[in-house]
mmCIF file of C-alpha atoms in Angstrom:
data_model
loop_
_atom_site.group_PDB
_atom_site.id
_atom_site.type_symbol
_atom_site.label_atom_id
_atom_site.label_comp_id
_atom_site.label_asym_id
_atom_site.label_seq_id
_atom_site.Cartn_x
_atom_site.Cartn_y
_atom_site.Cartn_z
ATOM 1 C CA MET A 9 27.322 -4.964 7.294
ATOM 2 C CA ALA A 10 24.222 -6.412 6.141
ATOM 3 C CA VAL A 11 21.154 -5.490 4.823
ATOM 4 C CA THR A 12 17.304 -6.260 5.732
ATOM 5 C CA TYR A 13 14.171 -5.316 4.421
ATOM 6 C CA ARG A 14 11.167 -3.865 5.287
ATOM 7 C CA SER A 15 7.261 -3.334 4.120
ATOM 8 C CA ALA A 16 7.409 0.272 2.554
ATOM 9 C CA THR A 17 4.437 2.081 3.523
ATOM 10 C CA LEU A 18 2.471 5.562 1.963
ATOM 11 C CA ASP A 19 4.842 7.807 4.811
ATOM 12 C CA ASP A 20 7.941 6.503 3.052
ATOM 13 C CA ALA A 21 6.683 7.731 0.084
ATOM 14 C CA THR A 22 9.042 10.545 0.301
ATOM 15 C CA LEU A 23 11.995 8.210 1.734
ATOM 16 C CA ALA A 24 11.382 5.848 -1.128
ATOM 17 C CA ALA A 25 11.940 8.900 -4.306
ATOM 18 C CA ASP A 26 15.177 10.383 -1.905
ATOM 19 C CA VAL A 27 16.856 7.031 -2.452
ATOM 20 C CA MET A 28 15.716 6.950 -6.328
ATOM 21 C CA THR A 29 17.067 9.988 -6.793
ATOM 22 C CA ARG A 30 19.985 9.087 -5.486
ATOM 23 C CA ALA A 31 19.917 5.739 -7.338
ATOM 24 C CA TYR A 32 19.717 7.349 -10.892
ATOM 25 C CA PRO A 33 20.034 11.364 -10.633
ATOM 26 C CA ARG A 34 19.391 11.437 -13.780
ATOM 27 C CA LEU A 35 16.103 10.566 -13.458
ATOM 28 C CA PRO A 36 14.874 12.230 -9.734
ATOM 29 C CA GLN A 37 11.394 11.890 -8.124
ATOM 30 C CA ASP A 38 9.296 14.052 -6.851
ATOM 31 C CA PRO A 39 7.598 12.564 -3.208
ATOM 32 C CA VAL A 40 4.108 14.428 -4.076
ATOM 33 C CA LEU A 41 3.917 12.635 -7.205
ATOM 34 C CA THR A 42 5.545 9.150 -5.668
ATOM 35 C CA ARG A 43 2.822 8.974 -2.822
ATOM 36 C CA TYR A 44 0.122 9.622 -5.105
ATOM 37 C CA ARG A 45 0.962 7.405 -7.334
ATOM 38 C CA TRP A 46 1.082 4.869 -4.437
ATOM 39 C CA GLU A 47 -2.279 5.792 -3.423
ATOM 40 C CA ARG A 48 -4.169 5.210 -7.361
ATOM 41 C CA VAL A 49 -2.528 1.353 -8.165
ATOM 42 C CA ARG A 50 -4.570 1.032 -11.512
ATOM 43 C CA SER A 51 -7.685 -0.859 -10.366
ATOM 44 C CA GLY A 52 -7.485 -4.298 -10.761
ATOM 45 C CA TYR A 53 -3.398 -4.164 -10.097
ATOM 46 C CA ARG A 54 -1.423 -5.688 -7.008
ATOM 47 C CA ALA A 55 2.002 -4.007 -5.785
ATOM 48 C CA ALA A 56 4.136 -4.528 -3.311
ATOM 49 C CA ARG A 57 7.430 -2.144 -2.157
ATOM 50 C CA PHE A 58 10.604 -2.679 -0.053
ATOM 51 C CA LEU A 59 13.078 -0.550 1.645
ATOM 52 C CA ALA A 60 15.863 -2.035 1.834
ATOM 53 C CA GLU A 61 18.371 -0.303 4.807
ATOM 54 C CA ARG A 62 21.947 -0.205 5.773
ATOM 55 C CA ASP A 63 22.694 0.363 9.220
ATOM 56 C CA GLY A 64 19.803 2.276 9.570
ATOM 57 C CA ALA A 65 19.081 4.136 6.857
ATOM 58 C CA ALA A 66 17.679 4.187 3.799
ATOM 59 C CA VAL A 67 19.752 2.255 0.804
ATOM 60 C CA ALA A 68 17.405 0.904 -1.815
ATOM 61 C CA PHE A 69 13.750 0.670 -2.735
ATOM 62 C CA LEU A 70 12.573 -2.253 -4.345
ATOM 63 C CA GLY A 71 9.033 -3.138 -5.731
ATOM 64 C CA TRP A 72 6.825 -5.117 -8.338
ATOM 65 C CA ILE A 73 3.328 -4.296 -9.878
ATOM 66 C CA HIS A 74 1.444 -6.615 -12.164
ATOM 67 C CA GLY A 75 -2.330 -6.208 -13.202
ATOM 68 C CA PRO A 76 -4.671 -8.565 -12.994
ATOM 69 C CA TRP A 77 -4.081 -12.304 -13.646
ATOM 70 C CA THR A 78 -6.921 -13.217 -15.716
ATOM 71 C CA ARG A 79 -6.144 -10.813 -17.975
ATOM 72 C CA LEU A 80 -2.223 -11.884 -17.907
ATOM 73 C CA PRO A 81 -2.075 -14.934 -20.104
ATOM 74 C CA ASP A 82 1.878 -15.110 -18.872
ATOM 75 C CA ARG A 83 1.734 -13.900 -15.672
ATOM 76 C CA HIS A 84 3.996 -11.055 -16.395
ATOM 77 C CA CYS A 85 5.128 -9.435 -13.476
ATOM 78 C CA GLU A 86 7.353 -5.462 -13.151
ATOM 79 C CA VAL A 87 9.735 -6.262 -10.761
ATOM 80 C CA GLU A 88 12.140 -2.414 -9.923
ATOM 81 C CA VAL A 89 15.986 -2.491 -7.867
ATOM 82 C CA TRP A 90 16.493 1.578 -7.046
ATOM 83 C CA LEU A 91 20.246 1.307 -4.859
ATOM 84 C CA ASP A 92 21.734 4.200 -3.927
ATOM 85 C CA MET A 93 24.785 4.427 -6.071
ATOM 86 C CA ALA A 94 27.168 4.904 -3.614
ATOM 87 C CA GLU A 95 26.432 1.434 -2.025
ATOM 88 C CA GLN A 96 26.284 -0.169 -5.872
ATOM 89 C CA GLU A 97 28.181 -2.915 -6.084
ATOM 90 C CA ALA A 98 28.165 -6.456 -7.913
ATOM 91 C CA SER A 99 26.765 -9.040 -5.092
ATOM 92 C CA LEU A 100 24.631 -6.076 -3.620
ATOM 93 C CA VAL A 101 22.605 -5.587 -6.738
ATOM 94 C CA SER A 102 22.392 -9.222 -7.759
ATOM 95 C CA GLU A 103 21.215 -10.050 -4.239
ATOM 96 C CA MET A 104 18.659 -6.715 -4.512
ATOM 97 C CA TRP A 105 17.435 -8.340 -7.935
ATOM 98 C CA SER A 106 17.394 -12.071 -6.624
ATOM 99 C CA TRP A 107 15.020 -10.364 -3.705
ATOM 100 C CA ILE A 108 12.794 -8.701 -5.416
ATOM 101 C CA ALA A 109 12.535 -11.359 -7.608
ATOM 102 C CA ASP A 110 11.751 -13.958 -5.240
ATOM 103 C CA GLN A 111 8.792 -11.737 -3.793
ATOM 104 C CA ALA A 112 7.525 -11.220 -7.986
ATOM 105 C CA LEU A 113 7.631 -15.012 -8.104
ATOM 106 C CA ALA A 114 5.501 -15.633 -4.201
ATOM 107 C CA GLU A 115 2.786 -13.550 -5.953
ATOM 108 C CA GLU A 116 2.805 -16.737 -8.467
ATOM 109 C CA ALA A 117 4.774 -14.161 -11.441
ATOM 110 C CA GLY A 118 5.177 -16.304 -14.509
ATOM 111 C CA VAL A 119 7.264 -13.804 -16.933
ATOM 112 C CA LEU A 120 9.649 -11.178 -14.596
ATOM 113 C CA LEU A 121 10.536 -7.655 -16.230
ATOM 114 C CA ALA A 122 13.167 -6.217 -14.505
ATOM 115 C CA TYR A 123 14.649 -3.246 -16.450
ATOM 116 C CA CYS A 124 17.415 -0.654 -15.850
ATOM 117 C CA GLY A 125 19.628 2.819 -17.113
ATOM 118 C CA GLU A 126 21.211 1.478 -20.336
ATOM 119 C CA ASP A 127 24.249 4.105 -18.343
ATOM 120 C CA GLU A 128 23.862 1.434 -14.842
ATOM 121 C CA PRO A 129 26.369 -0.919 -16.180
ATOM 122 C CA VAL A 130 27.021 -2.317 -12.174
ATOM 123 C CA MET A 131 22.747 -2.472 -12.674
ATOM 124 C CA LEU A 132 23.709 -4.516 -16.459
ATOM 125 C CA GLU A 133 26.083 -6.562 -15.551
ATOM 126 C CA SER A 134 23.758 -8.163 -12.761
ATOM 127 C CA LEU A 135 20.750 -8.595 -14.836
ATOM 128 C CA ALA A 136 23.073 -10.078 -16.881
ATOM 129 C CA SER A 137 23.743 -12.419 -15.383
ATOM 130 C CA LEU A 138 20.044 -13.661 -13.369
#
């Protein structure tokens, strides 16, 4: 079944924290702190957050954030993908990294910064293949 993407709102912070925790249980995300961070993006920064859904259920959180382009000559932008471990398959992980990269590039990013845990082989392989 295909995955669909939608913008995440402040009211989705709890759901996003849950998805991020399912994606990487070693680093559980607090829903209150997640919402707090979403409400208080650093001055001059821009961010976008998305949920990926399959069969009506959230399976991933994706996002990008960058500082003011006037202060970033290389125009670097952080991108993130948190895919529920139960859903991780190489093709879907690669699709998600490509999708969020396209969203960040639409913001005129020049360099994308993506990261994952060293104990996430599917994520590591996907990033290495892009």
